[in-house]
mmCIF file of N, CA and C in Angstrom:
data_model
loop_
_atom_site.group_PDB
_atom_site.id
_atom_site.type_symbol
_atom_site.label_atom_id
_atom_site.label_comp_id
_atom_site.label_asym_id
_atom_site.label_seq_id
_atom_site.Cartn_x
_atom_site.Cartn_y
_atom_site.Cartn_z
ATOM 1 N N LEU A 284 67.563 94.057 18.003
ATOM 2 C CA LEU A 284 68.749 94.131 17.162
ATOM 3 C C LEU A 284 68.385 94.773 15.835
ATOM 4 N N ASP A 285 69.272 95.628 15.378
ATOM 5 C CA ASP A 285 69.037 96.242 14.079
ATOM 6 C C ASP A 285 69.925 95.592 13.020
ATOM 7 N N GLU A 286 69.841 96.102 11.798
ATOM 8 C CA GLU A 286 70.588 95.512 10.693
ATOM 9 C C GLU A 286 72.097 95.579 10.923
ATOM 10 N N LEU A 287 72.582 96.693 11.480
ATOM 11 C CA LEU A 287 74.014 96.827 11.742
ATOM 12 C C LEU A 287 74.473 95.790 12.771
ATOM 13 N N ASP A 288 73.656 95.576 13.805
ATOM 14 C CA ASP A 288 73.992 94.545 14.796
ATOM 15 C C ASP A 288 74.171 93.192 14.110
ATOM 16 N N GLY A 289 73.243 92.849 13.233
ATOM 17 C CA GLY A 289 73.318 91.577 12.519
ATOM 18 C C GLY A 289 74.574 91.461 11.679
ATOM 19 N N GLN A 290 74.947 92.543 11.010
ATOM 20 C CA GLN A 290 76.156 92.532 10.183
ATOM 21 C C GLN A 290 77.408 92.387 11.049
ATOM 22 N N ILE A 291 77.416 93.077 12.176
ATOM 23 C CA ILE A 291 78.555 92.983 13.102
ATOM 24 C C ILE A 291 78.676 91.553 13.628
ATOM 25 N N LEU A 292 77.554 90.961 14.034
ATOM 26 C CA LEU A 292 77.570 89.590 14.550
ATOM 27 C C LEU A 292 78.078 88.607 13.498
ATOM 28 N N GLN A 293 77.671 88.811 12.265
ATOM 29 C CA GLN A 293 78.114 87.925 11.185
ATOM 30 C C GLN A 293 79.634 87.986 11.030
ATOM 31 N N ILE A 294 80.196 89.179 11.081
ATOM 32 C CA ILE A 294 81.651 89.332 10.960
ATOM 33 C C ILE A 294 82.350 88.703 12.161
ATOM 34 N N LEU A 295 81.832 88.947 13.365
ATOM 35 C CA LEU A 295 82.457 88.388 14.567
ATOM 36 C C LEU A 295 82.383 86.862 14.593
ATOM 37 N N GLN A 296 81.329 86.282 14.027
ATOM 38 C CA GLN A 296 81.248 84.821 13.972
ATOM 39 C C GLN A 296 82.307 84.251 13.042
ATOM 40 N N GLN A 297 82.662 84.990 12.010
ATOM 41 C CA GLN A 297 83.701 84.543 11.083
ATOM 42 C C GLN A 297 85.090 84.790 11.649
ATOM 43 N N ASN A 298 85.236 85.889 12.400
ATOM 44 C CA ASN A 298 86.528 86.245 12.978
ATOM 45 C C ASN A 298 86.302 86.995 14.286
ATOM 46 N N GLY A 299 86.315 86.265 15.389
ATOM 47 C CA GLY A 299 86.089 86.859 16.698
ATOM 48 C C GLY A 299 87.169 87.840 17.124
ATOM 49 N N ARG A 300 88.293 87.848 16.406
ATOM 50 C CA ARG A 300 89.388 88.769 16.722
ATOM 51 C C ARG A 300 89.346 90.048 15.888
ATOM 52 N N ALA A 301 88.348 90.190 15.034
ATOM 53 C CA ALA A 301 88.251 91.391 14.194
ATOM 54 C C ALA A 301 88.138 92.628 15.083
ATOM 55 N N SER A 302 88.929 93.632 14.788
ATOM 56 C CA SER A 302 88.903 94.872 15.576
ATOM 57 C C SER A 302 87.694 95.717 15.182
ATOM 58 N N HIS A 303 87.351 96.646 16.052
ATOM 59 C CA HIS A 303 86.258 97.570 15.745
ATOM 60 C C HIS A 303 86.552 98.308 14.447
ATOM 61 N N THR A 304 87.806 98.704 14.269
ATOM 62 C CA THR A 304 88.212 99.430 13.064
ATOM 63 C C THR A 304 88.037 98.568 11.820
ATOM 64 N N GLU A 305 88.436 97.295 11.892
ATOM 65 C CA GLU A 305 88.298 96.389 10.744
ATOM 66 C C GLU A 305 86.827 96.158 10.407
ATOM 67 N N ILE A 306 86.003 95.957 11.418
ATOM 68 C CA ILE A 306 84.566 95.755 11.191
ATOM 69 C C ILE A 306 83.959 97.010 10.579
ATOM 70 N N ALA A 307 84.321 98.158 11.118
ATOM 71 C CA ALA A 307 83.808 99.430 10.598
ATOM 72 C C ALA A 307 84.190 99.617 9.137
ATOM 73 N N ARG A 308 85.423 99.275 8.792
ATOM 74 C CA ARG A 308 85.882 99.405 7.404
ATOM 75 C C ARG A 308 85.055 98.510 6.488
ATOM 76 N N GLN A 309 84.818 97.269 6.915
ATOM 77 C CA GLN A 309 84.036 96.335 6.093
ATOM 78 C C GLN A 309 82.600 96.805 5.890
ATOM 79 N N LEU A 310 82.049 97.466 6.907
ATOM 80 C CA LEU A 310 80.645 97.879 6.848
ATOM 81 C C LEU A 310 80.459 99.322 6.395
ATOM 82 N N GLY A 311 81.556 100.062 6.286
ATOM 83 C CA GLY A 311 81.465 101.452 5.837
ATOM 84 C C GLY A 311 80.847 102.387 6.856
ATOM 85 N N VAL A 312 81.113 102.131 8.140
ATOM 86 C CA VAL A 312 80.624 102.994 9.221
ATOM 87 C C VAL A 312 81.796 103.363 10.127
ATOM 88 N N GLY A 313 81.573 104.278 11.059
ATOM 89 C CA GLY A 313 82.625 104.687 11.977
ATOM 90 C C GLY A 313 82.923 103.617 13.025
ATOM 91 N N HIS A 314 84.200 103.551 13.456
ATOM 92 C CA HIS A 314 84.574 102.517 14.436
ATOM 93 C C HIS A 314 83.922 102.743 15.798
ATOM 94 N N THR A 315 83.635 103.999 16.160
ATOM 95 C CA THR A 315 82.967 104.241 17.447
ATOM 96 C C THR A 315 81.527 103.720 17.416
ATOM 97 N N ARG A 316 80.897 103.798 16.264
ATOM 98 C CA ARG A 316 79.542 103.251 16.126
ATOM 99 C C ARG A 316 79.573 101.728 16.298
ATOM 100 N N VAL A 317 80.554 101.085 15.684
ATOM 101 C CA VAL A 317 80.711 99.635 15.830
ATOM 102 C C VAL A 317 80.985 99.295 17.289
ATOM 103 N N ARG A 318 81.906 100.022 17.911
ATOM 104 C CA ARG A 318 82.239 99.783 19.322
ATOM 105 C C ARG A 318 80.996 99.893 20.199
ATOM 106 N N ASP A 319 80.197 100.946 19.982
ATOM 107 C CA ASP A 319 78.996 101.146 20.788
ATOM 108 C C ASP A 319 77.995 100.001 20.606
ATOM 109 N N HIS A 320 77.826 99.549 19.367
ATOM 110 C CA HIS A 320 76.907 98.432 19.103
ATOM 111 C C HIS A 320 77.402 97.151 19.782
ATOM 112 N N ILE A 321 78.702 96.884 19.689
ATOM 113 C CA ILE A 321 79.263 95.682 20.318
ATOM 114 C C ILE A 321 79.112 95.752 21.833
ATOM 115 N N HIS A 322 79.423 96.890 22.424
ATOM 116 C CA HIS A 322 79.299 97.039 23.886
ATOM 117 C C HIS A 322 77.850 96.844 24.331
ATOM 118 N N ARG A 323 76.900 97.379 23.548
ATOM 119 C CA ARG A 323 75.491 97.213 23.897
ATOM 120 C C ARG A 323 75.085 95.740 23.801
ATOM 121 N N MET A 324 75.526 95.060 22.739
ATOM 122 C CA MET A 324 75.178 93.634 22.597
ATOM 123 C C MET A 324 75.818 92.790 23.698
ATOM 124 N N GLU A 325 77.000 93.170 24.160
ATOM 125 C CA GLU A 325 77.623 92.481 25.294
ATOM 126 C C GLU A 325 76.830 92.740 26.571
ATOM 127 N N ALA A 326 76.398 93.994 26.766
ATOM 128 C CA ALA A 326 75.683 94.372 27.988
ATOM 129 C C ALA A 326 74.336 93.660 28.119
ATOM 130 N N VAL A 327 73.650 93.456 27.003
ATOM 131 C CA VAL A 327 72.330 92.812 27.071
ATOM 132 C C VAL A 327 72.403 91.295 26.925
ATOM 133 N N GLY A 328 73.606 90.759 26.726
ATOM 134 C CA GLY A 328 73.785 89.313 26.684
ATOM 135 C C GLY A 328 73.635 88.662 25.323
ATOM 136 N N VAL A 329 73.594 89.457 24.253
ATOM 137 C CA VAL A 329 73.575 88.866 22.910
ATOM 138 C C VAL A 329 74.938 88.256 22.617
ATOM 139 N N ILE A 330 75.990 89.008 22.891
ATOM 140 C CA ILE A 330 77.358 88.488 22.791
ATOM 141 C C ILE A 330 77.750 88.068 24.201
ATOM 142 N N THR A 331 77.996 86.782 24.382
ATOM 143 C CA THR A 331 78.273 86.272 25.729
ATOM 144 C C THR A 331 79.743 85.991 25.980
ATOM 145 N N GLY A 332 80.576 86.119 24.950
ATOM 146 C CA GLY A 332 82.003 85.892 25.139
ATOM 147 C C GLY A 332 82.693 85.644 23.823
ATOM 148 N N TYR A 333 83.988 85.463 23.913
ATOM 149 C CA TYR A 333 84.827 85.208 22.745
ATOM 150 C C TYR A 333 85.742 84.046 23.105
ATOM 151 N N CYS A 334 85.982 83.155 22.155
ATOM 152 C CA CYS A 334 86.862 82.033 22.462
ATOM 153 C C CYS A 334 87.633 81.596 21.226
ATOM 154 N N ALA A 335 88.745 80.929 21.473
ATOM 155 C CA ALA A 335 89.558 80.374 20.391
ATOM 156 C C ALA A 335 89.002 79.005 20.018
ATOM 157 N N THR A 336 88.998 78.697 18.740
ATOM 158 C CA THR A 336 88.597 77.377 18.263
ATOM 159 C C THR A 336 89.853 76.523 18.165
ATOM 160 N N ILE A 337 89.851 75.403 18.859
ATOM 161 C CA ILE A 337 91.034 74.549 18.944
ATOM 162 C C ILE A 337 90.799 73.281 18.130
ATOM 163 N N ASP A 338 91.803 72.844 17.403
ATOM 164 C CA ASP A 338 91.722 71.617 16.616
ATOM 165 C C ASP A 338 92.101 70.434 17.506
ATOM 166 N N PRO A 339 91.138 69.585 17.887
ATOM 167 C CA PRO A 339 91.450 68.439 18.751
ATOM 168 C C PRO A 339 92.496 67.508 18.151
ATOM 169 N N LEU A 340 92.492 67.348 16.831
ATOM 170 C CA LEU A 340 93.472 66.470 16.178
ATOM 171 C C LEU A 340 94.892 66.955 16.420
ATOM 172 N N ALA A 341 95.087 68.266 16.434
ATOM 173 C CA ALA A 341 96.419 68.831 16.668
ATOM 174 C C ALA A 341 96.907 68.538 18.082
ATOM 175 N N LEU A 342 95.973 68.253 18.986
ATOM 176 C CA LEU A 342 96.323 67.937 20.375
ATOM 177 C C LEU A 342 96.357 66.432 20.633
ATOM 178 N N GLY A 343 96.201 65.628 19.578
ATOM 179 C CA GLY A 343 96.283 64.178 19.728
ATOM 180 C C GLY A 343 94.966 63.477 19.999
ATOM 181 N N TYR A 344 93.848 64.199 19.917
ATOM 182 C CA TYR A 344 92.533 63.586 20.122
ATOM 183 C C TYR A 344 91.974 63.195 18.759
ATOM 184 N N SER A 345 91.986 61.898 18.451
ATOM 185 C CA SER A 345 91.606 61.450 17.111
ATOM 186 C C SER A 345 90.200 60.863 17.030
ATOM 187 N N ILE A 346 89.564 60.608 18.170
ATOM 188 C CA ILE A 346 88.223 60.019 18.151
ATOM 189 C C ILE A 346 87.220 60.987 18.769
ATOM 190 N N HIS A 347 86.213 61.305 17.980
ATOM 191 C CA HIS A 347 85.115 62.172 18.392
ATOM 192 C C HIS A 347 83.901 61.262 18.549
ATOM 193 N N ALA A 348 83.258 61.286 19.690
ATOM 194 C CA ALA A 348 82.136 60.379 19.933
ATOM 195 C C ALA A 348 80.997 61.089 20.642
ATOM 196 N N ILE A 349 79.808 60.548 20.441
ATOM 197 C CA ILE A 349 78.622 60.986 21.164
ATOM 198 C C ILE A 349 78.210 59.806 22.043
ATOM 199 N N ILE A 350 78.082 60.056 23.329
ATOM 200 C CA ILE A 350 77.684 59.017 24.269
ATOM 201 C C ILE A 350 76.247 59.310 24.694
ATOM 202 N N HIS A 351 75.355 58.364 24.453
ATOM 203 C CA HIS A 351 73.955 58.469 24.858
ATOM 204 C C HIS A 351 73.873 57.856 26.256
ATOM 205 N N VAL A 352 73.362 58.613 27.215
ATOM 206 C CA VAL A 352 73.392 58.151 28.608
ATOM 207 C C VAL A 352 71.993 58.158 29.216
ATOM 208 N N SER A 353 71.635 57.054 29.858
ATOM 209 C CA SER A 353 70.434 56.994 30.691
ATOM 210 C C SER A 353 70.862 57.331 32.112
ATOM 211 N N VAL A 354 70.078 58.193 32.752
ATOM 212 C CA VAL A 354 70.419 58.691 34.085
ATOM 213 C C VAL A 354 69.339 58.261 35.071
ATOM 214 N N ASP A 355 69.751 57.837 36.249
ATOM 215 C CA ASP A 355 68.822 57.499 37.329
ATOM 216 C C ASP A 355 67.997 58.741 37.656
ATOM 217 N N GLN A 356 66.682 58.625 37.525
ATOM 218 C CA GLN A 356 65.802 59.779 37.730
ATOM 219 C C GLN A 356 65.788 60.265 39.182
ATOM 220 N N GLN A 357 66.285 59.450 40.102
ATOM 221 C CA GLN A 357 66.362 59.859 41.497
ATOM 222 C C GLN A 357 67.554 60.793 41.740
ATOM 223 N N GLN A 358 68.451 60.868 40.784
ATOM 224 C CA GLN A 358 69.656 61.693 40.916
ATOM 225 C C GLN A 358 69.421 63.065 40.283
ATOM 226 N N ASP A 359 70.147 64.053 40.742
ATOM 227 C CA ASP A 359 70.058 65.408 40.210
ATOM 228 C C ASP A 359 70.839 65.490 38.897
ATOM 229 N N PHE A 360 70.144 65.835 37.804
ATOM 230 C CA PHE A 360 70.807 65.878 36.498
ATOM 231 C C PHE A 360 71.906 66.933 36.461
ATOM 232 N N ASP A 361 71.679 68.084 37.064
ATOM 233 C CA ASP A 361 72.692 69.146 37.044
ATOM 234 C C ASP A 361 73.976 68.705 37.735
ATOM 235 N N GLU A 362 73.837 67.949 38.803
ATOM 236 C CA GLU A 362 75.024 67.421 39.491
ATOM 237 C C GLU A 362 75.752 66.414 38.593
ATOM 238 N N PHE A 363 74.980 65.560 37.928
ATOM 239 C CA PHE A 363 75.543 64.595 36.984
ATOM 240 C C PHE A 363 76.288 65.328 35.865
ATOM 241 N N ALA A 364 75.665 66.362 35.314
ATOM 242 C CA ALA A 364 76.297 67.136 34.238
ATOM 243 C C ALA A 364 77.576 67.806 34.726
ATOM 244 N N ALA A 365 77.557 68.334 35.935
ATOM 245 C CA ALA A 365 78.754 68.979 36.489
ATOM 246 C C ALA A 365 79.895 67.969 36.640
ATOM 247 N N GLN A 366 79.569 66.752 37.065
ATOM 248 C CA GLN A 366 80.598 65.709 37.186
ATOM 249 C C GLN A 366 81.187 65.374 35.820
ATOM 250 N N LEU A 367 80.340 65.310 34.799
ATOM 251 C CA LEU A 367 80.828 65.035 33.446
ATOM 252 C C LEU A 367 81.697 66.175 32.927
ATOM 253 N N LEU A 368 81.240 67.405 33.123
ATOM 254 C CA LEU A 368 81.990 68.562 32.625
ATOM 255 C C LEU A 368 83.353 68.702 33.287
ATOM 256 N N ALA A 369 83.523 68.100 34.443
ATOM 257 C CA ALA A 369 84.830 68.132 35.116
ATOM 258 C C ALA A 369 85.832 67.195 34.432
ATOM 259 N N MET A 370 85.347 66.332 33.547
ATOM 260 C CA MET A 370 86.222 65.385 32.837
ATOM 261 C C MET A 370 86.790 66.059 31.590
ATOM 262 N N ASP A 371 88.095 65.942 31.400
ATOM 263 C CA ASP A 371 88.766 66.599 30.277
ATOM 264 C C ASP A 371 88.196 66.214 28.917
ATOM 265 N N GLU A 372 87.756 64.993 28.770
ATOM 266 C CA GLU A 372 87.281 64.499 27.475
ATOM 267 C C GLU A 372 85.957 65.125 27.037
ATOM 268 N N VAL A 373 85.154 65.556 27.998
ATOM 269 C CA VAL A 373 83.800 66.043 27.712
ATOM 270 C C VAL A 373 83.844 67.493 27.239
ATOM 271 N N VAL A 374 83.208 67.739 26.090
ATOM 272 C CA VAL A 374 83.163 69.105 25.563
ATOM 273 C C VAL A 374 81.752 69.679 25.538
ATOM 274 N N GLU A 375 80.736 68.816 25.634
ATOM 275 C CA GLU A 375 79.370 69.320 25.566
ATOM 276 C C GLU A 375 78.411 68.269 26.107
ATOM 277 N N ILE A 376 77.359 68.733 26.786
ATOM 278 C CA ILE A 376 76.330 67.834 27.318
ATOM 279 C C ILE A 376 74.970 68.417 26.961
ATOM 280 N N PHE A 377 74.082 67.549 26.500
ATOM 281 C CA PHE A 377 72.714 67.947 26.209
ATOM 282 C C PHE A 377 71.786 67.115 27.082
ATOM 283 N N ASN A 378 70.874 67.756 27.806
ATOM 284 C CA ASN A 378 69.800 67.058 28.511
ATOM 285 C C ASN A 378 68.661 66.971 27.496
ATOM 286 N N VAL A 379 68.275 65.753 27.114
ATOM 287 C CA VAL A 379 67.361 65.581 25.989
ATOM 288 C C VAL A 379 66.140 64.752 26.363
ATOM 289 N N THR A 380 65.140 64.817 25.497
ATOM 290 C CA THR A 380 63.977 63.947 25.625
ATOM 291 C C THR A 380 64.235 62.689 24.807
ATOM 292 N N GLY A 381 63.427 61.678 25.034
ATOM 293 C CA GLY A 381 63.571 60.457 24.246
ATOM 294 C C GLY A 381 64.081 59.299 25.072
ATOM 295 N N GLU A 382 64.655 58.331 24.392
ATOM 296 C CA GLU A 382 65.105 57.095 25.033
ATOM 297 C C GLU A 382 66.217 57.330 26.055
ATOM 298 N N PHE A 383 67.075 58.302 25.797
ATOM 299 C CA PHE A 383 68.180 58.613 26.707
ATOM 300 C C PHE A 383 67.956 59.981 27.331
ATOM 301 N N ASP A 384 68.626 60.225 28.436
ATOM 302 C CA ASP A 384 68.473 61.493 29.150
ATOM 303 C C ASP A 384 69.523 62.519 28.761
ATOM 304 N N ALA A 385 70.668 62.034 28.289
ATOM 305 C CA ALA A 385 71.766 62.944 27.977
ATOM 306 C C ALA A 385 72.517 62.479 26.740
ATOM 307 N N LEU A 386 72.988 63.443 25.984
ATOM 308 C CA LEU A 386 73.954 63.208 24.919
ATOM 309 C C LEU A 386 75.222 63.912 25.356
ATOM 310 N N VAL A 387 76.318 63.177 25.379
ATOM 311 C CA VAL A 387 77.592 63.709 25.856
ATOM 312 C C VAL A 387 78.580 63.645 24.698
ATOM 313 N N ARG A 388 79.086 64.805 24.316
ATOM 314 C CA ARG A 388 80.045 64.865 23.204
ATOM 315 C C ARG A 388 81.446 64.862 23.788
ATOM 316 N N ILE A 389 82.275 63.927 23.301
ATOM 317 C CA ILE A 389 83.627 63.778 23.852
ATOM 318 C C ILE A 389 84.666 63.693 22.742
ATOM 319 N N TRP A 390 85.912 63.941 23.117
ATOM 320 C CA TRP A 390 87.093 63.691 22.284
ATOM 321 C C TRP A 390 88.042 62.837 23.100
ATOM 322 N N VAL A 391 88.535 61.750 22.494
ATOM 323 C CA VAL A 391 89.524 60.889 23.147
ATOM 324 C C VAL A 391 90.664 60.606 22.178
ATOM 325 N N ARG A 392 91.793 60.171 22.718
ATOM 326 C CA ARG A 392 92.990 59.945 21.893
ATOM 327 C C ARG A 392 92.859 58.730 20.981
ATOM 328 N N ASP A 393 92.324 57.628 21.523
ATOM 329 C CA ASP A 393 92.270 56.370 20.769
ATOM 330 C C ASP A 393 91.204 55.480 21.396
ATOM 331 N N PHE A 394 91.061 54.253 20.875
ATOM 332 C CA PHE A 394 90.020 53.356 21.384
ATOM 333 C C PHE A 394 90.277 52.924 22.825
ATOM 334 N N ARG A 395 91.516 52.788 23.207
ATOM 335 C CA ARG A 395 91.835 52.451 24.601
ATOM 336 C C ARG A 395 91.360 53.568 25.529
ATOM 337 N N HIS A 396 91.614 54.795 25.132
ATOM 338 C CA HIS A 396 91.172 55.949 25.909
ATOM 339 C C HIS A 396 89.640 55.976 25.978
ATOM 340 N N LEU A 397 88.970 55.645 24.864
ATOM 341 C CA LEU A 397 87.507 55.593 24.853
ATOM 342 C C LEU A 397 87.005 54.541 25.840
ATOM 343 N N ARG A 398 87.605 53.375 25.812
ATOM 344 C CA ARG A 398 87.221 52.297 26.734
ATOM 345 C C ARG A 398 87.420 52.743 28.186
ATOM 346 N N GLU A 399 88.562 53.376 28.476
ATOM 347 C CA GLU A 399 88.820 53.873 29.832
ATOM 348 C C GLU A 399 87.776 54.902 30.244
ATOM 349 N N PHE A 400 87.389 55.744 29.307
ATOM 350 C CA PHE A 400 86.384 56.761 29.606
ATOM 351 C C PHE A 400 85.032 56.116 29.911
ATOM 352 N N LEU A 401 84.612 55.181 29.057
ATOM 353 C CA LEU A 401 83.298 54.551 29.224
ATOM 354 C C LEU A 401 83.221 53.672 30.464
ATOM 355 N N TYR A 402 84.238 52.832 30.673
ATOM 356 C CA TYR A 402 84.177 51.858 31.761
ATOM 357 C C TYR A 402 84.843 52.331 33.042
ATOM 358 N N GLY A 403 85.673 53.356 32.948
ATOM 359 C CA GLY A 403 86.372 53.818 34.134
ATOM 360 C C GLY A 403 85.889 55.147 34.667
ATOM 361 N N LYS A 404 85.201 55.923 33.835
ATOM 362 C CA LYS A 404 84.751 57.239 34.296
ATOM 363 C C LYS A 404 83.227 57.323 34.342
ATOM 364 N N ILE A 405 82.586 57.227 33.191
ATOM 365 C CA ILE A 405 81.124 57.385 33.156
ATOM 366 C C ILE A 405 80.430 56.302 33.973
ATOM 367 N N SER A 406 80.842 55.065 33.821
ATOM 368 C CA SER A 406 80.143 53.962 34.500
ATOM 369 C C SER A 406 80.246 54.050 36.017
ATOM 370 N N GLU A 407 81.206 54.802 36.524
ATOM 371 C CA GLU A 407 81.367 54.929 37.976
ATOM 372 C C GLU A 407 80.544 56.065 38.581
ATOM 373 N N LEU A 408 79.907 56.880 37.746
ATOM 374 C CA LEU A 408 79.081 57.963 38.278
ATOM 375 C C LEU A 408 77.799 57.384 38.866
ATOM 376 N N PRO A 409 77.387 57.847 40.049
ATOM 377 C CA PRO A 409 76.208 57.281 40.713
ATOM 378 C C PRO A 409 74.928 57.363 39.879
ATOM 379 N N ALA A 410 74.768 58.413 39.091
ATOM 380 C CA ALA A 410 73.532 58.593 38.322
ATOM 381 C C ALA A 410 73.505 57.767 37.040
ATOM 382 N N HIS A 411 74.648 57.253 36.622
ATOM 383 C CA HIS A 411 74.745 56.502 35.362
ATOM 384 C C HIS A 411 73.955 55.204 35.431
ATOM 385 N N GLN A 412 73.160 54.929 34.380
ATOM 386 C CA GLN A 412 72.457 53.650 34.293
ATOM 387 C C GLN A 412 72.869 52.857 33.064
ATOM 388 N N ASN A 413 72.968 53.519 31.916
ATOM 389 C CA ASN A 413 73.258 52.813 30.673
ATOM 390 C C ASN A 413 73.880 53.790 29.675
ATOM 391 N N THR A 414 74.755 53.281 28.806
ATOM 392 C CA THR A 414 75.319 54.124 27.752
ATOM 393 C C THR A 414 75.315 53.385 26.421
ATOM 394 N N VAL A 415 75.210 54.164 25.368
ATOM 395 C CA VAL A 415 75.386 53.687 24.002
ATOM 396 C C VAL A 415 76.289 54.702 23.325
ATOM 397 N N SER A 416 77.325 54.222 22.656
ATOM 398 C CA SER A 416 78.304 55.115 22.028
ATOM 399 C C SER A 416 78.095 55.188 20.530
ATOM 400 N N SER A 417 78.299 56.361 19.985
ATOM 401 C CA SER A 417 78.287 56.570 18.537
ATOM 402 C C SER A 417 79.552 57.317 18.166
ATOM 403 N N MET A 418 80.290 56.791 17.195
ATOM 404 C CA MET A 418 81.487 57.471 16.699
ATOM 405 C C MET A 418 81.062 58.509 15.663
ATOM 406 N N VAL A 419 81.647 59.672 15.745
ATOM 407 C CA VAL A 419 81.370 60.719 14.766
ATOM 408 C C VAL A 419 82.286 60.481 13.571
ATOM 409 N N LEU A 420 81.690 60.262 12.409
ATOM 410 C CA LEU A 420 82.471 60.052 11.188
ATOM 411 C C LEU A 420 82.832 61.383 10.539
ATOM 412 N N ALA A 421 81.924 62.345 10.625
ATOM 413 C CA ALA A 421 82.160 63.695 10.100
ATOM 414 C C ALA A 421 81.149 64.618 10.760
ATOM 415 N N ASN A 422 81.500 65.867 10.884
ATOM 416 C CA ASN A 422 80.531 66.832 11.393
ATOM 417 C C ASN A 422 80.667 68.144 10.638
ATOM 418 N N GLN A 423 79.568 68.845 10.576
ATOM 419 C CA GLN A 423 79.533 70.153 9.945
ATOM 420 C C GLN A 423 78.803 71.076 10.897
ATOM 421 N N VAL A 424 79.353 72.252 11.109
ATOM 422 C CA VAL A 424 78.780 73.201 12.047
ATOM 423 C C VAL A 424 78.424 74.473 11.299
ATOM 424 N N LYS A 425 77.244 74.982 11.587
ATOM 425 C CA LYS A 425 76.806 76.239 10.996
ATOM 426 C C LYS A 425 76.487 77.185 12.143
ATOM 427 N N PRO A 426 77.075 78.367 12.145
ATOM 428 C CA PRO A 426 76.754 79.302 13.220
ATOM 429 C C PRO A 426 75.301 79.768 13.121
ATOM 430 N N LEU A 427 74.717 80.098 14.247
ATOM 431 C CA LEU A 427 73.369 80.642 14.286
ATOM 432 C C LEU A 427 73.337 81.939 13.497
ATOM 433 N N THR A 428 72.343 82.065 12.630
ATOM 434 C CA THR A 428 72.208 83.304 11.860
ATOM 435 C C THR A 428 70.963 84.039 12.313
ATOM 436 N N LEU A 429 70.892 85.302 11.978
ATOM 437 C CA LEU A 429 69.752 86.112 12.388
ATOM 438 C C LEU A 429 68.594 86.019 11.415
ATOM 439 N N SER A 430 68.761 85.337 10.289
ATOM 440 C CA SER A 430 67.702 85.268 9.282
ATOM 441 C C SER A 430 66.494 84.476 9.772
ATOM 442 N N GLY A 431 66.675 83.635 10.777
ATOM 443 C CA GLY A 431 65.582 82.817 11.291
ATOM 444 C C GLY A 431 64.704 83.511 12.310
ATOM 445 N N ARG A 432 64.970 84.782 12.619
ATOM 446 C CA ARG A 432 64.186 85.478 13.642
ATOM 447 C C ARG A 432 62.830 85.862 13.123
#
């Protein structure tokens, strides 16, 4: 990646809908040059897609939680993760080292919904052994930058 690629990525992280022309104007280069750089980064897998950021609160999901899960080591973790990802509440799964095998990030409407999720969905999965829940009080997200390369 060159310096222009980094600048383009920075703009796209702030606004994934920015047009080639808008990016070119901000960077003082031609739009075809921007287009070519973006297409190349897509082709080599640096840019893997574009998505809309949705506000869970606007959809009625008021509780954000992290569920720490112990998984039966005799079970296939990928199958367990696929079963979790099929659940509407689950937005992210991490296979981790340490006391637990997985961290599962979820959004639920209220405490009743959380209870239904914990005791009616996760606990019924064959690989599930134990869970500990943590409520997210606040979160801050920083996009990956190229300065750490």
